[in-house]
mmCIF file of C-alpha atoms in Angstrom:
data_model
loop_
_atom_site.group_PDB
_atom_site.id
_atom_site.type_symbol
_atom_site.label_atom_id
_atom_site.label_comp_id
_atom_site.label_asym_id
_atom_site.label_seq_id
_atom_site.Cartn_x
_atom_site.Cartn_y
_atom_site.Cartn_z
ATOM 1 C CA MET C 1 6.394 -16.393 65.654
ATOM 2 C CA ASP C 2 3.944 -17.378 62.849
ATOM 3 C CA SER C 3 3.076 -13.667 60.647
ATOM 4 C CA GLU C 4 -0.159 -15.413 60.630
ATOM 5 C CA VAL C 5 -0.440 -15.584 64.606
ATOM 6 C CA ASN C 6 1.066 -12.553 64.494
ATOM 7 C CA MET C 7 -1.446 -10.413 62.402
ATOM 8 C CA LYS C 8 -4.220 -11.974 64.235
ATOM 9 C CA LYS C 9 -2.978 -10.885 67.743
ATOM 10 C CA ILE C 10 -2.310 -7.191 66.155
ATOM 11 C CA LEU C 11 -6.143 -7.499 65.078
ATOM 12 C CA ARG C 12 -7.492 -8.573 68.417
ATOM 13 C CA LYS C 13 -5.747 -5.405 70.062
ATOM 14 C CA HIS C 14 -7.356 -3.253 67.551
ATOM 15 C CA LEU C 15 -10.992 -4.702 68.317
ATOM 16 C CA ARG C 16 -10.429 -3.687 72.090
ATOM 17 C CA GLY C 17 -9.512 -0.074 70.951
ATOM 18 C CA GLY C 18 -6.696 2.079 72.435
ATOM 19 C CA GLU C 19 -4.848 1.880 69.122
ATOM 20 C CA ALA C 20 -6.416 5.139 67.038
ATOM 21 C CA PHE C 21 -9.613 4.737 69.308
ATOM 22 C CA MET C 22 -10.149 5.268 73.107
ATOM 23 C CA PRO C 23 -11.336 1.939 74.361
ATOM 24 C CA LEU C 24 -15.589 1.673 75.235
ATOM 25 C CA GLU C 25 -14.633 0.588 78.571
ATOM 26 C CA GLU C 26 -13.323 3.579 79.138
ATOM 27 C CA ILE C 27 -15.366 5.818 77.351
ATOM 28 C CA PHE C 28 -17.950 3.900 79.694
ATOM 29 C CA LYS C 29 -16.560 5.571 82.530
ATOM 30 C CA LYS C 30 -16.919 9.099 81.274
ATOM 31 C CA ILE C 31 -21.098 8.981 81.097
ATOM 32 C CA PRO C 32 -23.770 8.732 83.828
ATOM 33 C CA PHE C 33 -27.058 6.788 82.841
ATOM 34 C CA SER C 34 -28.957 10.274 83.101
ATOM 35 C CA GLU C 35 -27.092 11.583 80.392
ATOM 36 C CA LEU C 36 -27.707 8.392 77.922
ATOM 37 C CA GLY C 37 -30.059 9.997 76.019
ATOM 38 C CA LYS C 38 -29.206 13.714 75.740
ATOM 39 C CA ARG C 39 -28.785 14.917 72.567
ATOM 40 C CA PRO C 40 -26.569 17.633 72.796
ATOM 41 C CA ALA C 41 -26.015 20.958 70.970
ATOM 42 C CA GLY C 42 -28.610 19.736 67.675
ATOM 43 C CA LEU C 43 -26.732 16.776 67.260
ATOM 44 C CA PRO C 44 -29.207 13.866 65.901
ATOM 45 C CA TYR C 45 -28.194 10.963 68.354
ATOM 46 C CA SER C 46 -27.379 10.187 71.832
ATOM 47 C CA PHE C 47 -24.836 7.982 73.420
ATOM 48 C CA TYR C 48 -26.811 5.839 74.051
ATOM 49 C CA GLU C 49 -27.952 5.409 70.313
ATOM 50 C CA ILE C 50 -24.718 5.765 68.632
ATOM 51 C CA PHE C 51 -23.567 3.023 71.154
ATOM 52 C CA TYR C 52 -27.061 0.653 70.846
ATOM 53 C CA HIS C 53 -25.934 0.445 66.794
ATOM 54 C CA ILE C 54 -22.496 -0.196 67.271
ATOM 55 C CA LYS C 55 -22.741 -2.750 69.091
ATOM 56 C CA PHE C 56 -26.356 -3.935 67.030
ATOM 57 C CA THR C 57 -23.661 -3.475 63.851
ATOM 58 C CA GLN C 58 -20.204 -5.819 65.574
ATOM 59 C CA ASN C 59 -23.532 -8.292 66.719
ATOM 60 C CA ASP C 60 -24.396 -8.168 63.008
ATOM 61 C CA ILE C 61 -21.237 -8.952 61.277
ATOM 62 C CA LEU C 62 -20.236 -11.361 64.128
ATOM 63 C CA GLU C 63 -23.692 -13.237 63.018
ATOM 64 C CA TYR C 64 -22.069 -12.896 58.905
ATOM 65 C CA CYS C 65 -18.706 -14.448 59.772
ATOM 66 C CA ARG C 66 -20.621 -17.531 61.822
ATOM 67 C CA ARG C 67 -23.636 -18.492 59.754
ATOM 68 C CA GLU C 68 -24.061 -20.057 56.328
ATOM 69 C CA ASN C 69 -27.548 -18.842 56.492
ATOM 70 C CA TYR C 70 -27.608 -15.651 57.621
ATOM 71 C CA LYS C 71 -29.746 -12.918 56.989
ATOM 72 C CA SER C 72 -29.168 -9.006 57.079
ATOM 73 C CA PRO C 73 -31.389 -6.989 59.178
ATOM 74 C CA ASP C 74 -33.469 -4.559 58.048
ATOM 75 C CA TRP C 75 -31.277 -1.324 57.276
ATOM 76 C CA PRO C 76 -31.468 1.301 59.145
ATOM 77 C CA LEU C 77 -34.618 0.618 61.447
ATOM 78 C CA ASP C 78 -32.835 -2.699 62.825
ATOM 79 C CA TYR C 79 -29.494 -0.683 63.079
ATOM 80 C CA TRP C 80 -31.118 1.859 65.257
ATOM 81 C CA PRO C 81 -32.931 2.191 68.822
ATOM 82 C CA ASP C 82 -36.637 3.189 69.044
ATOM 83 C CA HIS C 83 -36.182 5.763 71.512
ATOM 84 C CA PRO C 84 -33.114 7.766 72.156
ATOM 85 C CA GLN C 85 -32.133 6.488 75.982
ATOM 86 C CA PRO C 86 -32.315 2.878 77.670
ATOM 87 C CA GLU C 87 -35.231 1.942 79.137
ATOM 88 C CA SER C 88 -33.150 0.945 82.455
ATOM 89 C CA GLU C 89 -29.893 0.883 84.154
ATOM 90 C CA SER C 90 -30.405 -3.111 84.030
ATOM 91 C CA SER C 91 -31.166 -2.690 80.428
ATOM 92 C CA TRP C 92 -28.076 -0.606 79.738
ATOM 93 C CA ASP C 93 -25.649 -2.612 81.616
ATOM 94 C CA GLN C 94 -26.840 -5.444 79.973
ATOM 95 C CA LEU C 95 -26.351 -3.887 76.507
ATOM 96 C CA LYS C 96 -22.869 -3.291 77.292
ATOM 97 C CA SER C 97 -22.448 -7.047 78.376
ATOM 98 C CA GLU C 98 -23.399 -7.860 75.547
ATOM 99 C CA TYR C 99 -21.091 -5.423 73.664
ATOM 100 C CA LEU C 100 -18.327 -7.222 75.433
ATOM 101 C CA LYS C 101 -19.375 -10.669 74.947
ATOM 102 C CA ASP C 102 -19.793 -10.570 71.181
ATOM 103 C CA ARG C 103 -16.532 -8.468 71.084
ATOM 104 C CA GLU C 104 -14.626 -11.665 73.101
ATOM 105 C CA GLU C 105 -15.938 -14.168 70.284
ATOM 106 C CA LEU C 106 -14.933 -11.731 66.892
ATOM 107 C CA GLU C 107 -11.341 -12.281 69.053
ATOM 108 C CA ALA C 108 -11.972 -15.632 69.574
ATOM 109 C CA LEU C 109 -13.250 -16.409 65.862
ATOM 110 C CA VAL C 110 -9.763 -14.296 64.609
ATOM 111 C CA LEU C 111 -7.162 -16.135 66.994
ATOM 112 C CA SER C 112 -8.833 -19.491 65.990
ATOM 113 C CA LYS C 113 -6.615 -22.175 64.155
ATOM 114 C CA GLU C 114 -9.323 -22.740 61.703
ATOM 115 C CA THR C 115 -9.712 -19.115 61.243
ATOM 116 C CA ASP C 116 -7.778 -17.935 57.706
ATOM 117 C CA LEU C 117 -8.368 -14.192 57.571
ATOM 118 C CA LEU C 118 -7.670 -14.101 53.883
ATOM 119 C CA GLY C 119 -10.634 -17.280 53.552
ATOM 120 C CA THR C 120 -14.488 -16.414 52.623
ATOM 121 C CA VAL C 121 -17.194 -15.597 55.822
ATOM 122 C CA PRO C 122 -19.086 -19.073 55.399
ATOM 123 C CA SER C 123 -22.171 -16.703 54.547
ATOM 124 C CA GLY C 124 -20.462 -13.337 52.297
ATOM 125 C CA GLY C 125 -19.284 -15.020 49.113
ATOM 126 C CA ASP C 126 -16.095 -13.346 48.271
ATOM 127 C CA HIS C 127 -16.679 -11.051 51.584
ATOM 128 C CA THR C 128 -13.103 -12.524 53.815
ATOM 129 C CA PHE C 129 -12.547 -12.617 57.307
ATOM 130 C CA ILE C 130 -10.015 -10.062 57.750
ATOM 131 C CA ARG C 131 -12.590 -7.918 55.879
ATOM 132 C CA GLU C 132 -15.339 -8.270 58.316
ATOM 133 C CA ILE C 133 -12.866 -7.520 61.155
ATOM 134 C CA LEU C 134 -11.404 -4.405 59.455
ATOM 135 C CA LEU C 135 -15.027 -3.237 58.889
ATOM 136 C CA VAL C 136 -15.932 -3.711 62.603
ATOM 137 C CA ILE C 137 -12.670 -2.247 63.591
ATOM 138 C CA GLU C 138 -13.432 0.792 61.107
ATOM 139 C CA HIS C 139 -16.843 1.158 62.643
ATOM 140 C CA THR C 140 -16.424 1.436 66.021
ATOM 141 C CA ALA C 141 -13.838 3.668 66.050
ATOM 142 C CA TYR C 142 -15.541 6.275 64.016
ATOM 143 C CA HIS C 143 -18.264 5.995 65.882
ATOM 144 C CA SER C 144 -16.155 5.494 69.596
ATOM 145 C CA GLY C 145 -15.072 9.613 68.106
ATOM 146 C CA GLN C 146 -18.905 10.965 67.737
ATOM 147 C CA LEU C 147 -18.994 9.461 71.261
ATOM 148 C CA LEU C 148 -16.423 11.583 72.739
ATOM 149 C CA ILE C 149 -17.964 14.260 70.596
ATOM 150 C CA LEU C 150 -21.136 13.890 72.492
ATOM 151 C CA LEU C 151 -19.474 13.835 76.188
ATOM 152 C CA ARG C 152 -17.580 17.094 75.097
ATOM 153 C CA HIS C 153 -20.902 18.576 73.991
ATOM 154 C CA LEU C 154 -22.447 17.565 77.854
ATOM 155 C CA GLY C 155 -19.263 18.583 79.420
ATOM 156 C CA LEU C 156 -18.221 15.647 80.512
ATOM 157 C CA HIS C 157 -14.781 15.458 78.163
ATOM 158 C CA SER C 158 -12.437 17.439 77.844
ATOM 159 C CA SER C 159 -9.867 16.217 75.256
#
């Protein structure tokens, strides 16, 4: 098997989680809607706020990888929600769906024969596709750990 094709499959697997961090789909199963906005034990963010940040950042990096005319959102204002909980269960479900759709699009970008992992993204100067994919993986892993800590403080996850 071609080493680049193998590397692309490894990256796709890591985007989905389950190697170094619990897949977000599994984490979602642990929290009821009623707990999404709680900030336990003086922690500065709710489950919803952290997941919103994961989703927004992943989408931002996807757009950075796709668009020549990419314009960076306002940091940190745009990367965090205005409120600690979703407006409704349907808006929560939509946020999760959008995250999964964006992740599938990142996976497709990674697996595409046209994508040279060491090639630069259209808008990124010297930033490569592999740099951006690894950034999504690291960022998601970091914040997934925070989600699990929140779940523990809420009494919804043991270890």
